[in-house]
Coordinates of C-alpha atoms in Angstrom, one line a residue:
M24 CA 72.3 49.6 25.5
L25 CA 74.3 48.9 22.4
T26 CA 77.5 47.0 23.3
I27 CA 80.9 47.6 21.8
D28 CA 80.7 44.2 20.1
W29 CA 77.4 45.0 18.4
K30 CA 78.7 48.5 17.4
E31 CA 81.6 46.8 15.7
R32 CA 79.3 44.3 14.0
L33 CA 76.9 47.0 12.7
N34 CA 79.8 49.1 11.4
K35 CA 81.2 46.0 9.6
D36 CA 77.9 45.2 8.1
A37 CA 77.3 48.8 7.1
D38 CA 80.7 48.8 5.3
D39 CA 79.7 45.7 3.4
Y40 CA 76.3 47.2 2.5
L41 CA 77.9 50.4 1.2
A42 CA 80.6 48.6 -0.7
N43 CA 78.5 45.8 -2.3
K44 CA 74.8 46.6 -2.2
L45 CA 74.0 50.3 -2.2
P46 CA 76.1 51.0 -5.4
R47 CA 73.9 48.3 -7.1
N48 CA 70.7 50.1 -6.0
D49 CA 70.0 47.4 -3.4
Y50 CA 68.0 49.5 -0.9
D51 CA 67.3 46.7 1.6
F52 CA 69.3 48.4 4.3
E53 CA 67.7 46.2 7.0
I54 CA 70.3 43.6 6.2
I55 CA 72.7 45.7 8.3
F56 CA 70.7 45.2 11.6
I57 CA 68.3 42.3 11.0
A58 CA 70.6 39.9 13.0
Y59 CA 70.4 42.1 16.1
P60 CA 68.8 39.7 18.6
E61 CA 66.8 42.0 20.9
R62 CA 63.2 43.2 20.1
V63 CA 60.9 45.8 21.7
N64 CA 57.3 44.9 21.1
G65 CA 58.5 42.6 18.3
K66 CA 60.5 45.3 16.6
I67 CA 64.2 46.2 16.3
P68 CA 64.9 48.8 19.0
A69 CA 64.7 52.4 17.8
D70 CA 68.2 53.2 19.0
I71 CA 69.6 50.5 16.7
I72 CA 67.9 52.2 13.7
T73 CA 69.3 55.5 14.8
Y74 CA 72.8 54.2 15.2
V75 CA 72.7 52.5 11.8
A76 CA 71.4 55.7 10.1
Q77 CA 74.1 57.8 11.7
I78 CA 76.9 55.5 10.7
L79 CA 75.6 55.3 7.1
V80 CA 75.5 59.0 6.6
Q81 CA 78.9 59.3 8.2
K82 CA 80.4 56.7 6.0
I83 CA 78.7 58.0 2.9
G84 CA 80.5 61.3 3.6
K85 CA 80.8 63.9 0.8
K86 CA 79.2 61.5 -1.7
H87 CA 75.8 62.0 -0.1
E88 CA 74.0 63.5 -3.1
Q89 CA 74.7 60.4 -5.1
F90 CA 72.3 58.5 -2.9
I91 CA 69.2 60.7 -2.9
P92 CA 67.1 57.9 -4.5
F93 CA 68.1 55.7 -1.5
Y94 CA 66.9 58.3 1.0
K95 CA 63.6 58.7 -0.8
H96 CA 63.2 54.9 -0.9
L97 CA 63.7 54.6 2.8
W98 CA 60.9 57.0 3.4
N99 CA 58.5 55.7 0.8
K100 CA 59.1 52.0 0.8
K101 CA 60.7 50.9 4.1
G102 CA 58.0 51.5 6.6
E103 CA 58.5 52.7 10.1
Q104 CA 62.2 51.7 10.2
G105 CA 62.9 53.4 6.9
R106 CA 61.1 56.6 7.9
S107 CA 63.1 56.7 11.2
A108 CA 66.4 56.2 9.3
F109 CA 65.4 58.9 6.8
I110 CA 64.7 61.4 9.6
Q111 CA 68.1 60.7 11.2
I112 CA 69.9 61.0 7.8
M113 CA 68.1 64.3 6.9
A114 CA 69.0 65.7 10.3
K115 CA 72.6 65.5 9.2
L116 CA 72.3 66.4 5.5
C117 CA 69.9 69.3 5.8
A118 CA 72.5 71.1 7.9
K119 CA 75.1 70.5 5.1
K120 CA 73.0 71.3 2.1
P121 CA 69.6 72.7 3.0
D122 CA 68.8 73.8 -0.5
V123 CA 69.0 70.2 -1.7
Y124 CA 67.5 68.4 1.3
I125 CA 64.8 70.6 2.8
P126 CA 62.6 70.3 -0.4
I127 CA 63.0 66.5 0.0
V128 CA 61.9 66.7 3.6
E129 CA 59.0 69.0 2.6
N130 CA 57.8 66.5 0.0
A131 CA 58.1 63.6 2.5
M132 CA 55.9 65.5 5.0
K133 CA 52.9 65.8 2.6
D134 CA 51.5 62.4 3.6
A135 CA 53.6 61.7 6.7
P136 CA 52.1 60.0 9.8
V137 CA 51.7 62.4 12.8
H138 CA 54.5 60.8 14.7
D139 CA 56.9 61.3 11.8
V140 CA 55.9 64.9 11.3
S141 CA 56.8 65.6 14.9
G142 CA 60.1 63.7 14.5
I143 CA 61.0 65.8 11.5
F144 CA 60.3 69.1 13.3
E145 CA 62.1 67.9 16.4
K146 CA 65.2 66.3 14.8
V147 CA 65.6 68.0 11.5
M148 CA 64.1 71.5 11.7
F149 CA 64.6 72.5 15.4
P150 CA 68.4 72.2 15.3
L151 CA 68.5 74.3 12.1
L152 CA 66.3 76.9 13.7
K153 CA 68.4 77.2 16.8
K154 CA 71.5 77.8 14.8
H155 CA 70.2 80.0 12.0
P156 CA 66.6 81.0 12.9
H157 CA 66.1 83.8 10.4
N158 CA 67.1 81.4 7.6
Y159 CA 64.4 78.9 8.5
L160 CA 61.5 80.7 10.2
G161 CA 59.8 81.1 6.8
Y162 CA 59.4 77.3 6.7
L163 CA 57.6 77.4 10.1
Y164 CA 55.4 80.2 9.0
K165 CA 54.4 78.4 5.9
W166 CA 53.4 75.3 7.8
I167 CA 51.6 77.2 10.6
D168 CA 49.4 78.6 7.8
K169 CA 47.9 75.1 7.6
P170 CA 46.5 75.0 11.2
A171 CA 44.2 72.0 10.7
T172 CA 47.1 69.7 9.7
P173 CA 49.6 67.9 11.9
H174 CA 52.3 70.0 10.2
G175 CA 50.6 73.2 11.4
K176 CA 50.3 72.0 15.0
A177 CA 53.9 70.7 15.1
A178 CA 55.3 73.8 13.5
L179 CA 53.5 76.0 16.0
S180 CA 54.8 74.0 18.9
I181 CA 58.4 74.3 17.6
L182 CA 58.0 78.0 17.1
L183 CA 56.8 78.6 20.7
R184 CA 59.8 76.5 21.9
L185 CA 62.1 78.5 19.8
I186 CA 61.1 82.0 21.0
K187 CA 61.3 80.7 24.6
K188 CA 64.8 79.5 23.9
I189 CA 65.9 82.6 22.0
P190 CA 64.0 85.6 23.4
E191 CA 65.6 87.9 20.8
L192 CA 63.2 86.3 18.3
V193 CA 60.1 87.5 20.1
A194 CA 60.0 90.9 18.3
P195 CA 60.4 89.7 14.7
V196 CA 58.1 86.7 15.2
L197 CA 55.4 88.9 16.8
D198 CA 55.8 91.4 14.0
H199 CA 55.3 88.7 11.4
F200 CA 52.0 87.6 13.0
I201 CA 50.7 91.1 13.5
H202 CA 51.4 91.9 9.9
A203 CA 49.1 89.0 9.0
W204 CA 46.2 90.7 10.8
N205 CA 45.9 92.9 7.8
Y206 CA 44.2 89.9 6.1
Q207 CA 41.4 87.6 7.1
I208 CA 43.0 84.7 9.1
T209 CA 40.0 83.1 10.7
D210 CA 41.5 79.6 10.5
Q211 CA 44.7 80.7 12.1
I212 CA 43.2 82.6 15.1
P213 CA 44.2 79.8 17.6
A214 CA 47.8 79.9 16.4
H215 CA 48.0 83.7 16.6
T216 CA 46.5 83.6 20.1
A217 CA 49.0 81.0 21.3
V218 CA 51.9 83.2 20.0
L219 CA 50.5 86.3 21.8
K220 CA 50.0 84.3 25.0
T221 CA 53.6 83.1 24.9
V222 CA 54.8 86.7 24.3
A223 CA 52.9 87.8 27.4
K224 CA 55.2 85.5 29.5
L225 CA 58.4 86.4 27.7
D226 CA 58.0 90.2 27.1
P227 CA 55.0 91.7 29.1
D228 CA 55.7 95.2 27.9
R229 CA 55.6 94.2 24.3
Y230 CA 52.5 92.2 24.9
L231 CA 50.6 95.1 26.5
H232 CA 51.8 97.4 23.6
V233 CA 49.9 95.2 21.2
Y234 CA 46.6 96.0 23.1
Q235 CA 47.5 99.7 23.2
T236 CA 48.1 99.8 19.4
H237 CA 45.2 97.5 18.3
G238 CA 42.7 98.3 21.0
T239 CA 40.6 100.5 18.6
S240 CA 40.3 97.8 16.0
R241 CA 36.9 96.5 15.0
E242 CA 38.1 93.6 12.9
P243 CA 36.6 90.4 14.4
H244 CA 39.7 88.3 13.9
I245 CA 41.9 90.8 15.7
V246 CA 39.5 91.2 18.6
E247 CA 39.2 87.4 18.9
I248 CA 43.0 87.1 19.1
L249 CA 43.4 89.8 21.7
C250 CA 40.5 88.6 23.8
G251 CA 41.7 85.0 23.6
A252 CA 45.3 85.9 24.6
I253 CA 44.5 87.2 28.1
V254 CA 46.8 85.8 30.7
D255 CA 46.4 88.3 33.6
Y256 CA 44.6 91.5 34.5
A257 CA 46.0 94.8 33.2
P258 CA 44.1 98.2 32.9
E259 CA 45.6 98.6 29.4
I260 CA 43.6 95.5 28.4
E261 CA 40.4 96.2 30.3
K262 CA 39.4 99.4 28.5
P263 CA 39.4 98.2 24.9
I264 CA 37.8 95.0 25.9
E265 CA 35.0 96.8 27.7
N266 CA 34.4 98.9 24.6
W267 CA 34.2 95.8 22.4
T268 CA 31.4 94.4 24.6
H269 CA 29.2 97.2 23.2
S270 CA 29.9 96.3 19.6
G271 CA 27.1 95.5 17.1
N272 CA 29.2 92.7 15.6
A273 CA 28.3 89.4 17.1
R274 CA 31.8 87.9 17.0
V275 CA 33.4 90.9 18.6
K276 CA 30.8 91.2 21.3
K277 CA 30.9 87.5 22.1
A278 CA 34.7 87.4 22.4
A279 CA 34.8 90.6 24.4
T280 CA 32.1 89.5 26.9
A281 CA 33.9 86.3 27.7
A282 CA 37.2 88.1 28.0
L283 CA 35.8 90.8 30.3
K284 CA 34.5 88.1 32.6
L285 CA 37.9 86.5 32.7
L286 CA 39.6 89.9 33.4
H287 CA 37.3 90.6 36.3
K288 CA 38.2 87.2 37.8
K289 CA 41.9 88.0 37.5
K290 CA 41.5 91.6 38.8
P291 CA 43.1 92.1 42.2

């Protein structure tokens, strides 16, 4: 735990850094905390980096746009400590000026380690989504469209958490995904299936309505999504799936046959 004495020391050293070093483009911010004596696995504890990043962005205040090269340097040149500080700083600044800072975050994410991708979604994007979901859902959708990347997986996880926290988002989110069924989305089938499974738990009537309205589809990707999203038995689901088992399309028949077996196991 960070003591009062060390908080005072870190604040003092942060003031010195901001007054005498950062204005000269000296980006060696570790001078603020390098004297801290404790180590975890040979490294400065994460909570120290978090505290330093938070006081830096607080002390920089309204002049934050002057130091964009500094933030980028933290991410690109300062290793794990710099990336951690960058995430904490962006968590504050993206809320203030998303048009300026979200593109910086998106650029940083292109080659980000998996751990840092998760950190960005958790600490930067999720707070924004909770406050203004309709302003930022588009970012999640864009990242989810890259399902094989850490970005896609992390974005999907955050989306599912978001609709669980804000059930009012179930309808617009589901509508977005259903609209995408008009196109070939083979790579994104697991993500669409996961969304529909989550909807089943949050809004069962809406979930069943999807089967009622798409139960006559013969598109393999739609059938695979619906067959993969079964969570319990319902007669509204059984009839279309049974029909699909007679399809001449191999993908449709395979998905439906497996789904029908699962339904029979769940049938009372």
